[in-house]
Coordinates of C-alpha atoms and ligand atoms in Angstrom, one line a residue:
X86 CA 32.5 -41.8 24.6
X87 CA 32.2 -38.1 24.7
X88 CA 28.6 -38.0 25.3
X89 CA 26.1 -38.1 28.4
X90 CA 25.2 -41.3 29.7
X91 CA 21.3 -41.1 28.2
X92 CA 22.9 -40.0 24.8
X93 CA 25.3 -43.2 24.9
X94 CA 22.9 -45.1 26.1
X95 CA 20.5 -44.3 23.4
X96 CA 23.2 -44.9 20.7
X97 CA 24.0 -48.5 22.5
X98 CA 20.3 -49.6 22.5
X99 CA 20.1 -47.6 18.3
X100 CA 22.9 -50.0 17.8
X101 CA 21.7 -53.0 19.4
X102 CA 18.3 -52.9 16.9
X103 CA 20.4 -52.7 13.5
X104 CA 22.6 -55.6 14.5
X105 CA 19.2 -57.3 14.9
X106 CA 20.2 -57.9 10.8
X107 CA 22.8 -60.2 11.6
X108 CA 20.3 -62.6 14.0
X109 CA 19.9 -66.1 12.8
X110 CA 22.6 -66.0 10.9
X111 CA 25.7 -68.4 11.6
X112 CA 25.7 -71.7 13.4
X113 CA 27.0 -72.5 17.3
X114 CA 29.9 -74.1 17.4
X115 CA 29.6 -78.2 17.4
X116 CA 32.7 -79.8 17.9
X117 CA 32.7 -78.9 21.5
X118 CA 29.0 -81.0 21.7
X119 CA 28.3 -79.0 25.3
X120 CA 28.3 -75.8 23.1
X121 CA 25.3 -76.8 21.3
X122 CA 23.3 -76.7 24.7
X123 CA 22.4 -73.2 24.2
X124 CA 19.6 -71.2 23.3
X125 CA 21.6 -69.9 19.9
X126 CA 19.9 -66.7 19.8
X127 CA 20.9 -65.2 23.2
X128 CA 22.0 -61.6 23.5
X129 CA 24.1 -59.8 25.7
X130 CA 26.2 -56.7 26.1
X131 CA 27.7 -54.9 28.6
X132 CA 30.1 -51.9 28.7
X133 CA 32.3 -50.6 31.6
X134 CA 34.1 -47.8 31.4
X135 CA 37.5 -46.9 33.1
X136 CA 35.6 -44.8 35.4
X137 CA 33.5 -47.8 36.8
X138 CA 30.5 -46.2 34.3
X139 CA 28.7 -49.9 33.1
X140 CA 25.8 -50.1 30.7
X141 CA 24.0 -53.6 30.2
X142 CA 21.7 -54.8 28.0
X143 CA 20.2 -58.2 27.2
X144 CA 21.2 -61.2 29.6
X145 CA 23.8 -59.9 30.9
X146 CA 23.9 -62.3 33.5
X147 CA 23.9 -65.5 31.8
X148 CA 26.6 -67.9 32.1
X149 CA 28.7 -68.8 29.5
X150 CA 32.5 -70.4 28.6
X151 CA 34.9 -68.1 27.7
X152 CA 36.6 -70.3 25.6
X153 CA 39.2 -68.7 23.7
X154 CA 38.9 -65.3 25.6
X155 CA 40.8 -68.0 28.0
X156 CA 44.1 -67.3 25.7
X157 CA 44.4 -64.2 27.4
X158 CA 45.0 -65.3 30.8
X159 CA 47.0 -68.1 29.8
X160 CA 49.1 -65.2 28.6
X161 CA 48.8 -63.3 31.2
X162 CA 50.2 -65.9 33.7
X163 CA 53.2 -66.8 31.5
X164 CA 53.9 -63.3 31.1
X165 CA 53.8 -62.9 35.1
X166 CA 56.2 -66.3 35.8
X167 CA 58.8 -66.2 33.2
X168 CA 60.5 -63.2 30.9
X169 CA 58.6 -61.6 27.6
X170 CA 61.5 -62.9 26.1
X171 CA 61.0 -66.7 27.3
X172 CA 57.9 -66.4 26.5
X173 CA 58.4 -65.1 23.2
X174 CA 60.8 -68.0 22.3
X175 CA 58.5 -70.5 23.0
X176 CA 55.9 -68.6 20.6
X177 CA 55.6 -66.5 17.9
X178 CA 53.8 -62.9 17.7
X179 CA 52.6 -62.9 14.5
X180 CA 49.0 -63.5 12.6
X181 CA 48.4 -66.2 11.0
X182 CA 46.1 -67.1 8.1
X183 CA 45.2 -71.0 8.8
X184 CA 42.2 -71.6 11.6
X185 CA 42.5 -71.3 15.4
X186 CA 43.1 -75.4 15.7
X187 CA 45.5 -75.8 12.6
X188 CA 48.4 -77.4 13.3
X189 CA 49.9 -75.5 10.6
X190 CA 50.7 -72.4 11.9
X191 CA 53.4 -74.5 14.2
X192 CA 57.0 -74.5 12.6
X193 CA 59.8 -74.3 15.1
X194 CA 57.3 -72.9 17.4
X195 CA 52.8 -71.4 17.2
X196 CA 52.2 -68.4 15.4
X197 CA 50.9 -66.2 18.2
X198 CA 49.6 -66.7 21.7
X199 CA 46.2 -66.2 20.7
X200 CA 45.3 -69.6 18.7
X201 CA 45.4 -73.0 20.4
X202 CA 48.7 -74.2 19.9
X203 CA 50.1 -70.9 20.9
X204 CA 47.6 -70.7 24.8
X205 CA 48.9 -74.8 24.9
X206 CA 52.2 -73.3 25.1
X207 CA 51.9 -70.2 27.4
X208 CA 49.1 -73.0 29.5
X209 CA 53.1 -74.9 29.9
X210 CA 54.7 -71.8 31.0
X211 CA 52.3 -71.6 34.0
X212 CA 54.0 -72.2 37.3
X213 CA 52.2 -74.1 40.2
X214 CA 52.0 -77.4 42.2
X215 CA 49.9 -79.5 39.8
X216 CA 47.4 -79.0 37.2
X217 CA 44.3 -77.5 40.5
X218 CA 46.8 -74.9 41.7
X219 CA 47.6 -73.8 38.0
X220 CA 44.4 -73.1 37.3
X221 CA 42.8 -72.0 40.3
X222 CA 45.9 -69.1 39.9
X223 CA 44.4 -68.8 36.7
X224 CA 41.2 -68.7 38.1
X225 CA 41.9 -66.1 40.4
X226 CA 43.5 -63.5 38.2
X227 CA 39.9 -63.6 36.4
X228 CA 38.0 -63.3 39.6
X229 CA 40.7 -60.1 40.8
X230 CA 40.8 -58.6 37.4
X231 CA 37.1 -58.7 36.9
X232 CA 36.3 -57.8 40.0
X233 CA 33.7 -60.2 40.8
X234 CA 34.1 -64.2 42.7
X235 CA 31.5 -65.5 40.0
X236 CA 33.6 -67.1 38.3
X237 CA 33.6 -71.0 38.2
X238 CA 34.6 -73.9 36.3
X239 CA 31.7 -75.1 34.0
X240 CA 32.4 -78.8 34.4
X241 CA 30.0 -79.8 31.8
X242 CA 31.5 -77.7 29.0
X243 CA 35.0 -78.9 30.3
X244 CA 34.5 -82.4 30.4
X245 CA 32.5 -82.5 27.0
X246 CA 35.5 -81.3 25.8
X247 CA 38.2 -83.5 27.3
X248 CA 36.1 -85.9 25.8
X249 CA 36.1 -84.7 22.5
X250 CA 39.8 -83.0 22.1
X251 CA 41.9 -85.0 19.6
X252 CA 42.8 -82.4 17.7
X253 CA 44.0 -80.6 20.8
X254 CA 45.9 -83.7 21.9
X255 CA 47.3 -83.9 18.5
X256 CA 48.9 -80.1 18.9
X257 CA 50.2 -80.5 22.4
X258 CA 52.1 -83.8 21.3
X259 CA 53.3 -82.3 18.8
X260 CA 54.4 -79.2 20.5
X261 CA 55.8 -81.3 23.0
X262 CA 57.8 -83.4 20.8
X263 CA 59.6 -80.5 18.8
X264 CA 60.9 -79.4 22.6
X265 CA 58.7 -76.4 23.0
X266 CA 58.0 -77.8 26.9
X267 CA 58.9 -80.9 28.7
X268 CA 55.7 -81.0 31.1
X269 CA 53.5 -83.9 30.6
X270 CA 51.3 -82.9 27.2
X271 CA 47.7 -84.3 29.2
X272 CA 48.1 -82.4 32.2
X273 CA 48.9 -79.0 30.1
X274 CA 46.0 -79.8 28.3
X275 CA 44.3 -80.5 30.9
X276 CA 45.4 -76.8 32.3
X277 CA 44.3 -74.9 28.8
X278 CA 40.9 -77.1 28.3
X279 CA 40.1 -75.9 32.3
X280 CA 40.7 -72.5 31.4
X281 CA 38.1 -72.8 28.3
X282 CA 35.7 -73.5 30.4
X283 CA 35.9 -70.8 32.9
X284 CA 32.1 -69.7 33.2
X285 CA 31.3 -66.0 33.5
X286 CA 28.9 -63.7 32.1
X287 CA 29.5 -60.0 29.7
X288 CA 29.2 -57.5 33.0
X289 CA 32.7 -59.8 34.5
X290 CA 34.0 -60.1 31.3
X291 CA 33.4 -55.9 30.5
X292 CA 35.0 -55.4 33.7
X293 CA 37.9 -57.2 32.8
X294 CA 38.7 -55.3 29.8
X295 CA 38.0 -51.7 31.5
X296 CA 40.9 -53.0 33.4
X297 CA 43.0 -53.8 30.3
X298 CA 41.7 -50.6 28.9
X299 CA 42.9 -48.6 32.3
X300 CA 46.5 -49.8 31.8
X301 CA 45.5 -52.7 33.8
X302 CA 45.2 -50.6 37.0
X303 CA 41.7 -51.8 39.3
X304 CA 39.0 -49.4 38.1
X305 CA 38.9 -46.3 41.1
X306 CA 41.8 -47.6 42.4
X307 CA 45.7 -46.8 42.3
X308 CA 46.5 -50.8 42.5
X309 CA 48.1 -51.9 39.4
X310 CA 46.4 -55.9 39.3
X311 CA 48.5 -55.8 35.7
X312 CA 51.8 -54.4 35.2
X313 CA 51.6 -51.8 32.3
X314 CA 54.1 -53.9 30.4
X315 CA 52.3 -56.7 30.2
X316 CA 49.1 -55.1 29.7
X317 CA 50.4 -53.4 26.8
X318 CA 51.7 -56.8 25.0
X319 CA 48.0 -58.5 26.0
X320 CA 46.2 -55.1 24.1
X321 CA 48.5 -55.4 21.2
X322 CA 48.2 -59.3 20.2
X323 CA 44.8 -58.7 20.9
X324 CA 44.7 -56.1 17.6
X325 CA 46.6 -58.4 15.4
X326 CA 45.7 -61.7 16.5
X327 CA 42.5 -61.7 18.6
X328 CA 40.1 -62.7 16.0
X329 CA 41.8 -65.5 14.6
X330 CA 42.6 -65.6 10.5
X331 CA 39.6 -62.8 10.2
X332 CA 42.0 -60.5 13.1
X333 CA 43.5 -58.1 10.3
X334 CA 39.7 -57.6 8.3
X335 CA 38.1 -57.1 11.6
X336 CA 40.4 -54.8 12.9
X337 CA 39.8 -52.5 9.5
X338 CA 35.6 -52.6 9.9
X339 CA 35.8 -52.2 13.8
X340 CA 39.3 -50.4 14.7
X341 CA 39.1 -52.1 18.9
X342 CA 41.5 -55.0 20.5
X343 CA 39.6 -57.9 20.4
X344 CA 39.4 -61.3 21.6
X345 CA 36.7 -63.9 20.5
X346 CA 35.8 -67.2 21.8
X347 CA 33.8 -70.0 19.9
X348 CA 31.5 -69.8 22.3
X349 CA 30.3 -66.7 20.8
X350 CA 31.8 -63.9 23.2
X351 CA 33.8 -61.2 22.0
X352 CA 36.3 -59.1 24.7
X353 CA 36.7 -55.6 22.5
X354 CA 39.2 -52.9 24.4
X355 CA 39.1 -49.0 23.9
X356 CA 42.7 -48.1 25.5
X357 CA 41.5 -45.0 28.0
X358 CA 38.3 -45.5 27.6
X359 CA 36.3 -49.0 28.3
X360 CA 36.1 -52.6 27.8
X361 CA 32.9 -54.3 26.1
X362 CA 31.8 -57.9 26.3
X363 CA 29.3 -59.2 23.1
X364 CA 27.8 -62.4 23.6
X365 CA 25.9 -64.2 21.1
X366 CA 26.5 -67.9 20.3
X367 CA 25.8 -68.0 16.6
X368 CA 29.6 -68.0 14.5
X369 CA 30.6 -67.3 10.9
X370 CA 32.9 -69.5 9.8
X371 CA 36.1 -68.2 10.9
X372 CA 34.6 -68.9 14.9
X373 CA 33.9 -65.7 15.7
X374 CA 30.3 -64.2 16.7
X375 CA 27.9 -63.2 13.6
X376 CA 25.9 -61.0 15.5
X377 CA 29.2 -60.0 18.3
X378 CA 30.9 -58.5 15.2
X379 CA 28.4 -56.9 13.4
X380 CA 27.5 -54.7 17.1
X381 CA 31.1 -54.2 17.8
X382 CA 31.3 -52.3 14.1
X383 CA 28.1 -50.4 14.7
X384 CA 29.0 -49.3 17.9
X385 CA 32.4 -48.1 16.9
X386 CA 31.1 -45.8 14.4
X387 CA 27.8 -44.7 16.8
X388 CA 30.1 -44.4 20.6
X389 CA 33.3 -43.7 18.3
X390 CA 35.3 -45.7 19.4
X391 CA 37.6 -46.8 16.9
X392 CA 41.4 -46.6 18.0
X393 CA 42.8 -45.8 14.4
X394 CA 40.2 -42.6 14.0
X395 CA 40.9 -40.2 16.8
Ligands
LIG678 N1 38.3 -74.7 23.8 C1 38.4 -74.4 22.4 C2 39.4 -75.2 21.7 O1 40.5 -75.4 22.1 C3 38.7 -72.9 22.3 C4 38.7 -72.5 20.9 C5 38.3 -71.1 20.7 O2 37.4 -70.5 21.4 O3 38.8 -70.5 19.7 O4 39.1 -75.7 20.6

Protein backbone atom coordinates (compact mmCIF):
# COMPACT_ATOMS: atom_id res chain seq x y z
CA UNK A 1 0.00 0.00 0.00
CA UNK A 2 2.05 2.73 -1.39
CA UNK A 3 -0.50 5.30 -1.25
CA UNK A 4 -1.81 7.99 1.37
CA UNK A 5 -4.21 6.99 3.83
CA UNK A 6 -7.27 9.04 1.98
CA UNK A 7 -6.08 7.55 -1.43
CA UNK A 8 -6.21 3.85 0.24
CA UNK A 9 -9.00 4.56 1.91
CA UNK A 10 -10.86 5.68 -1.17
CA UNK A 11 -9.76 2.50 -3.08
CA UNK A 12 -11.07 0.28 0.12
CA UNK A 13 -14.53 2.01 0.17
CA UNK A 14 -14.25 1.86 -4.48
CA UNK A 15 -13.79 -1.71 -3.64
CA UNK A 16 -16.25 -2.32 -1.08
CA UNK A 17 -19.20 -0.99 -3.79
CA UNK A 18 -18.19 -3.45 -6.71
CA UNK A 19 -18.14 -6.51 -4.35
CA UNK A 20 -21.66 -5.27 -3.64
CA UNK A 21 -22.18 -7.82 -7.01
CA UNK A 22 -21.44 -10.72 -5.14
CA UNK A 23 -24.36 -9.78 -2.18
CA UNK A 24 -27.12 -12.29 -1.88
CA UNK A 25 -25.37 -14.66 -3.40
CA UNK A 26 -24.37 -18.03 -1.48
CA UNK A 27 -26.10 -19.62 1.52
CA UNK A 28 -24.82 -19.54 5.45
CA UNK A 29 -23.61 -22.48 6.56
CA UNK A 30 -26.37 -24.98 8.19
CA UNK A 31 -24.91 -27.87 9.50
CA UNK A 32 -23.66 -25.94 12.44
CA UNK A 33 -27.68 -24.82 13.16
CA UNK A 34 -26.30 -21.75 15.53
CA UNK A 35 -24.69 -20.49 12.28
CA UNK A 36 -27.92 -19.81 10.72
CA UNK A 37 -28.77 -17.21 13.56
CA UNK A 38 -27.32 -14.49 11.57
CA UNK A 39 -28.37 -11.64 9.71
CA UNK A 40 -26.73 -13.38 6.32
CA UNK A 41 -26.06 -10.13 4.73
CA UNK A 42 -23.63 -8.60 7.24
CA UNK A 43 -20.54 -6.78 6.14
CA UNK A 44 -17.38 -6.14 7.65
CA UNK A 45 -13.82 -5.27 6.93
CA UNK A 46 -11.01 -4.14 8.59
CA UNK A 47 -7.29 -3.65 7.68
CA UNK A 48 -4.27 -3.12 9.98
CA UNK A 49 -1.17 -2.54 8.88
CA UNK A 50 2.31 -3.53 10.30
CA UNK A 51 2.65 -0.07 11.36
CA UNK A 52 -0.51 -0.18 13.64
CA UNK A 53 -2.30 1.95 10.49
CA UNK A 54 -6.21 0.21 10.74
CA UNK A 55 -9.04 1.12 8.35
CA UNK A 56 -12.60 -0.25 9.20
CA UNK A 57 -15.56 -0.40 7.39
CA UNK A 58 -18.96 -1.98 7.98
CA UNK A 59 -19.61 -3.73 11.41
CA UNK A 60 -16.60 -4.02 12.36
CA UNK A 61 -17.43 -4.76 15.70
CA UNK A 62 -19.81 -7.58 15.47
CA UNK A 63 -19.21 -10.82 17.03
CA UNK A 64 -18.76 -13.68 15.21
CA UNK A 65 -17.03 -17.55 15.42
CA UNK A 66 -13.97 -17.94 13.91
CA UNK A 67 -14.45 -21.27 12.97
CA UNK A 68 -11.94 -22.60 10.93
CA UNK A 69 -9.69 -19.39 11.24
CA UNK A 70 -9.38 -21.55 14.68
CA UNK A 71 -6.93 -24.13 12.60
CA UNK A 72 -4.41 -21.60 12.83
CA UNK A 73 -3.97 -21.49 16.53
CA UNK A 74 -4.45 -25.03 16.90
CA UNK A 75 -1.21 -24.86 14.83
CA UNK A 76 0.21 -22.49 16.34
CA UNK A 77 0.15 -24.13 19.83
CA UNK A 78 1.39 -27.54 18.47
CA UNK A 79 4.04 -25.83 16.83
CA UNK A 80 5.03 -23.97 20.19
CA UNK A 81 4.85 -27.55 22.43
CA UNK A 82 6.39 -30.14 20.33
CA UNK A 83 9.04 -30.12 17.14
CA UNK A 84 7.95 -28.98 13.35
CA UNK A 85 9.03 -32.35 12.75
CA UNK A 86 6.48 -34.06 15.40
CA UNK A 87 4.20 -32.13 14.18
CA UNK A 88 4.70 -32.86 10.74
CA UNK A 89 4.56 -36.65 11.32
CA UNK A 90 1.38 -36.60 12.78
CA UNK A 91 0.17 -34.50 9.60
CA UNK A 92 0.61 -33.90 6.26
CA UNK A 93 1.49 -30.42 4.41
CA UNK A 94 -0.02 -30.83 1.40
CA UNK A 95 -3.56 -29.58 -0.36
CA UNK A 96 -6.01 -31.59 -0.77
CA UNK A 97 -8.88 -31.69 -3.25
CA UNK A 98 -11.85 -33.46 -1.18
CA UNK A 99 -13.98 -30.90 1.33
CA UNK A 100 -12.74 -29.47 4.69
CA UNK A 101 -14.77 -32.49 6.69
CA UNK A 102 -13.81 -35.48 4.36
CA UNK A 103 -12.52 -38.14 5.85
CA UNK A 104 -10.77 -38.84 2.74
CA UNK A 105 -7.97 -36.89 2.76
CA UNK A 106 -6.72 -39.11 6.01
CA UNK A 107 -4.34 -42.12 4.83
CA UNK A 108 -1.60 -42.81 7.32
CA UNK A 109 -2.18 -39.44 8.57
CA UNK A 110 -4.62 -35.60 7.37
CA UNK A 111 -3.61 -33.81 4.46
CA UNK A 112 -2.68 -30.56 5.95
CA UNK A 113 -3.23 -28.73 9.19
CA UNK A 114 -5.75 -26.55 7.85
CA UNK A 115 -8.91 -28.94 7.29
CA UNK A 116 -10.64 -30.67 10.26
CA UNK A 117 -8.92 -33.83 10.56
CA UNK A 118 -5.64 -32.19 10.29
CA UNK A 119 -6.64 -28.95 13.47
CA UNK A 120 -8.19 -32.45 15.35
CA UNK A 121 -4.71 -33.55 15.27
CA UNK A 122 -2.52 -30.51 16.05
CA UNK A 123 -5.92 -29.69 18.86
CA UNK A 124 -4.03 -33.50 20.40
CA UNK A 125 -0.67 -31.97 20.24
CA UNK A 126 -1.76 -29.20 22.64
CA UNK A 127 -0.17 -29.52 26.05
CA UNK A 128 -2.14 -28.53 29.24
CA UNK A 129 -3.90 -29.88 32.44
CA UNK A 130 -7.27 -30.80 30.97
CA UNK A 131 -9.47 -29.78 28.10
CA UNK A 132 -10.19 -25.57 30.18
CA UNK A 133 -6.42 -25.06 30.47
CA UNK A 134 -5.85 -26.22 26.77
CA UNK A 135 -8.01 -23.91 25.52
CA UNK A 136 -7.87 -21.00 27.65
CA UNK A 137 -3.82 -21.20 26.41
CA UNK A 138 -5.35 -21.24 23.19
CA UNK A 139 -7.48 -18.59 24.16
CA UNK A 140 -4.88 -16.45 25.28
CA UNK A 141 -2.53 -16.59 22.31
CA UNK A 142 -5.60 -14.97 20.41
CA UNK A 143 -6.20 -12.38 22.94
CA UNK A 144 -1.98 -11.54 22.98
CA UNK A 145 -1.66 -11.89 19.33
CA UNK A 146 -4.56 -9.69 18.59
CA UNK A 147 -3.96 -7.44 20.95
CA UNK A 148 -7.32 -7.08 22.39
CA UNK A 149 -9.14 -9.27 25.75
CA UNK A 150 -12.41 -9.41 23.62
CA UNK A 151 -12.17 -12.44 22.95
CA UNK A 152 -14.62 -15.19 24.43
CA UNK A 153 -16.08 -18.38 24.05
CA UNK A 154 -19.48 -18.11 22.14
CA UNK A 155 -21.12 -20.95 24.12
CA UNK A 156 -24.16 -20.99 21.95
CA UNK A 157 -22.27 -21.66 18.69
CA UNK A 158 -20.09 -24.21 20.62
CA UNK A 159 -22.65 -26.15 22.12
CA UNK A 160 -24.93 -26.24 18.90
CA UNK A 161 -22.10 -27.80 17.57
CA UNK A 162 -21.22 -30.45 20.14
CA UNK A 163 -24.54 -31.26 19.53
CA UNK A 164 -24.50 -31.64 16.06
CA UNK A 165 -20.68 -33.06 15.32
CA UNK A 166 -20.90 -36.69 14.09
CA UNK A 167 -19.01 -36.21 11.38
CA UNK A 168 -16.26 -34.69 13.61
CA UNK A 169 -16.59 -37.60 16.04
CA UNK A 170 -16.36 -39.80 13.18
CA UNK A 171 -12.71 -38.28 12.11
CA UNK A 172 -11.25 -38.03 15.61
CA UNK A 173 -12.05 -41.85 16.13
CA UNK A 174 -10.77 -42.59 13.36
CA UNK A 175 -7.63 -40.64 13.67
CA UNK A 176 -7.39 -42.04 16.95
CA UNK A 177 -7.62 -45.52 16.00
CA UNK A 178 -4.86 -45.45 13.22
CA UNK A 179 -2.49 -44.18 16.30
CA UNK A 180 -2.14 -40.67 15.26
CA UNK A 181 -2.76 -39.66 19.26
CA UNK A 182 -3.65 -41.67 22.32
CA UNK A 183 -5.63 -38.71 24.17
CA UNK A 184 -9.17 -39.41 24.72
CA UNK A 185 -10.87 -38.59 21.01
CA UNK A 186 -14.13 -36.50 23.05
CA UNK A 187 -12.03 -34.39 25.05
CA UNK A 188 -9.67 -33.35 21.85
CA UNK A 189 -12.79 -32.73 20.22
CA UNK A 190 -14.01 -31.09 22.74
CA UNK A 191 -10.56 -28.81 22.60
CA UNK A 192 -10.87 -28.16 18.55
CA UNK A 193 -14.97 -27.60 18.69
CA UNK A 194 -14.01 -24.74 21.75
CA UNK A 195 -11.61 -23.23 19.59
CA UNK A 196 -14.32 -22.91 16.59
CA UNK A 197 -16.19 -21.05 18.64
CA UNK A 198 -13.84 -18.45 19.81
CA UNK A 199 -15.94 -15.15 19.23
CA UNK A 200 -14.15 -12.03 17.95
CA UNK A 201 -14.84 -9.50 15.44
CA UNK A 202 -12.57 -8.23 11.85
CA UNK A 203 -10.58 -5.27 13.76
CA UNK A 204 -9.04 -8.47 16.39
CA UNK A 205 -8.96 -10.69 13.75
CA UNK A 206 -6.93 -7.78 11.28
CA UNK A 207 -4.79 -7.32 14.16
CA UNK A 208 -3.89 -10.75 14.36
CA UNK A 209 -2.75 -11.12 10.86
CA UNK A 210 -0.64 -7.65 10.92
CA UNK A 211 1.13 -9.64 13.44
CA UNK A 212 1.55 -12.73 11.14
CA UNK A 213 2.32 -10.27 8.38
CA UNK A 214 5.15 -8.42 10.84
CA UNK A 215 7.09 -11.75 11.20
CA UNK A 216 4.86 -12.27 14.12
CA UNK A 217 6.60 -9.55 16.10
CA UNK A 218 3.72 -7.17 18.36
CA UNK A 219 2.88 -4.32 16.06
CA UNK A 220 5.34 -1.08 17.51
CA UNK A 221 7.03 -3.38 19.44
CA UNK A 222 10.46 -5.36 19.40
CA UNK A 223 8.59 -8.49 21.29
CA UNK A 224 8.45 -11.40 19.12
CA UNK A 225 4.64 -13.00 20.50
CA UNK A 226 5.61 -15.58 17.37
CA UNK A 227 8.86 -17.02 16.60
CA UNK A 228 9.71 -16.20 12.95
CA UNK A 229 9.91 -19.99 12.28
CA UNK A 230 6.78 -20.76 13.09
CA UNK A 231 5.25 -17.75 11.68
CA UNK A 232 6.72 -18.49 8.52
CA UNK A 233 5.22 -22.28 8.37
CA UNK A 234 1.58 -20.68 9.57
CA UNK A 235 1.94 -17.97 6.38
CA UNK A 236 2.86 -20.69 4.05
CA UNK A 237 0.02 -23.52 4.68
CA UNK A 238 -2.03 -20.61 4.75
CA UNK A 239 -1.17 -20.02 0.69
CA UNK A 240 -1.63 -23.59 -0.18
CA UNK A 241 -4.14 -24.81 2.15
CA UNK A 242 -6.11 -21.91 3.64
CA UNK A 243 -9.09 -22.00 1.51
CA UNK A 244 -9.78 -25.47 1.58
CA UNK A 245 -10.06 -27.59 -2.06
CA UNK A 246 -10.74 -23.87 -3.71
CA UNK A 247 -6.84 -22.89 -1.85
CA UNK A 248 -4.78 -23.23 -5.24
CA UNK A 249 -7.77 -21.12 -7.57
CA UNK A 250 -7.99 -18.55 -4.93
CA UNK A 251 -4.56 -18.09 -4.51
CA UNK A 252 -4.27 -17.42 -8.57
CA UNK A 253 -7.46 -14.62 -8.59
CA UNK A 254 -6.24 -13.01 -5.19
CA UNK A 255 -2.24 -13.72 -4.75
CA UNK A 256 -2.62 -13.19 -0.27
CA UNK A 257 -2.30 -16.18 2.58
CA UNK A 258 -5.59 -16.83 3.51
CA UNK A 259 -7.62 -18.54 5.96
CA UNK A 260 -11.48 -18.96 5.79
CA UNK A 261 -13.93 -20.05 8.26
CA UNK A 262 -17.60 -21.30 7.46
CA UNK A 263 -18.73 -18.83 9.30
CA UNK A 264 -18.05 -16.54 6.57
CA UNK A 265 -14.63 -14.82 7.77
CA UNK A 266 -11.64 -14.69 5.72
CA UNK A 267 -7.95 -13.94 7.60
CA UNK A 268 -5.90 -12.64 4.23
CA UNK A 269 -1.97 -11.80 5.09
CA UNK A 270 0.40 -9.32 2.99
CA UNK A 271 3.94 -10.50 4.47
CA UNK A 272 5.47 -6.72 5.29
CA UNK A 273 2.63 -5.10 4.78
CA UNK A 274 -0.88 -5.88 6.74
CA UNK A 275 -3.34 -8.31 7.73
CA UNK A 276 -7.16 -8.03 6.54
CA UNK A 277 -10.22 -9.67 8.12
CA UNK A 278 -13.59 -10.05 5.55
CA UNK A 279 -16.66 -11.01 7.17
CA UNK A 280 -19.69 -11.87 5.42
CA UNK A 281 -21.71 -15.09 6.25
CA UNK A 282 -23.05 -16.03 2.87
CA UNK A 283 -20.60 -19.24 1.28
CA UNK A 284 -20.18 -20.80 -2.14
CA UNK A 285 -20.01 -24.14 -2.02
CA UNK A 286 -16.54 -24.92 -1.26
CA UNK A 287 -17.32 -22.97 2.51
CA UNK A 288 -15.66 -20.07 1.90
CA UNK A 289 -17.26 -16.43 1.86
CA UNK A 290 -19.06 -15.25 -1.63
CA UNK A 291 -18.77 -11.83 -0.93
CA UNK A 292 -15.17 -12.26 1.47
CA UNK A 293 -13.56 -13.50 -1.80
CA UNK A 294 -14.86 -11.51 -4.30
CA UNK A 295 -13.35 -8.06 -1.96
CA UNK A 296 -10.23 -9.82 -1.18
CA UNK A 297 -9.55 -10.03 -5.26
CA UNK A 298 -10.74 -6.47 -5.87
CA UNK A 299 -8.73 -5.13 -3.24
CA UNK A 300 -5.60 -6.96 -4.32
CA UNK A 301 -5.60 -5.50 -7.66
CA UNK A 302 -6.95 -1.74 -6.32
CA UNK A 303 -4.23 -1.62 -2.79
CA UNK A 304 -1.85 -4.10 -4.87
CA UNK A 305 -1.42 -6.31 -2.78
CA UNK A 306 -0.85 -9.48 -4.38
CA UNK A 307 2.34 -11.41 -3.13
CA UNK A 308 3.16 -13.07 -6.56
CA UNK A 309 3.14 -9.45 -8.54
CA UNK A 310 5.74 -7.31 -6.87
N1 LIG B 1 -16.34 -25.95 13.35
C1 LIG B 1 -16.35 -26.27 11.96
C2 LIG B 1 -16.26 -27.77 11.73
O1 LIG B 1 -15.45 -28.40 12.31
C3 LIG B 1 -15.22 -25.55 11.28
C4 LIG B 1 -15.23 -25.77 9.82
C5 LIG B 1 -14.71 -24.64 9.03
O2 LIG B 1 -14.82 -23.47 9.37
O3 LIG B 1 -14.19 -24.98 7.97
O4 LIG B 1 -16.99 -28.33 10.99
Amino acid sequence: MFFDRNEIDRRIRQSIVKSERAIGKGEVASYIPELLNVDSDTFALAITSTTGDTYYYGEADKEFSIQSISKILDLLAALHDNTIEEVYTKVGSEPTSYEFNSLVPITDRAANPFINAGAITTSSMIRGLDVDDKFERVLDYYKLISGSDKARLMKDIYESEMETSVRNKAIAYYLKSKGIFDENPEEVLDLYIRSCSIGSNVKDLSHFGAVLANKGYGLNETKDLIPESIVSIIVSQMASCGMYENSGRYLMDVGMPSKSGVSGAILAIVPGLCGIAVYSPRLDKTGNSVRGKELLKILSYELDLNIFVR
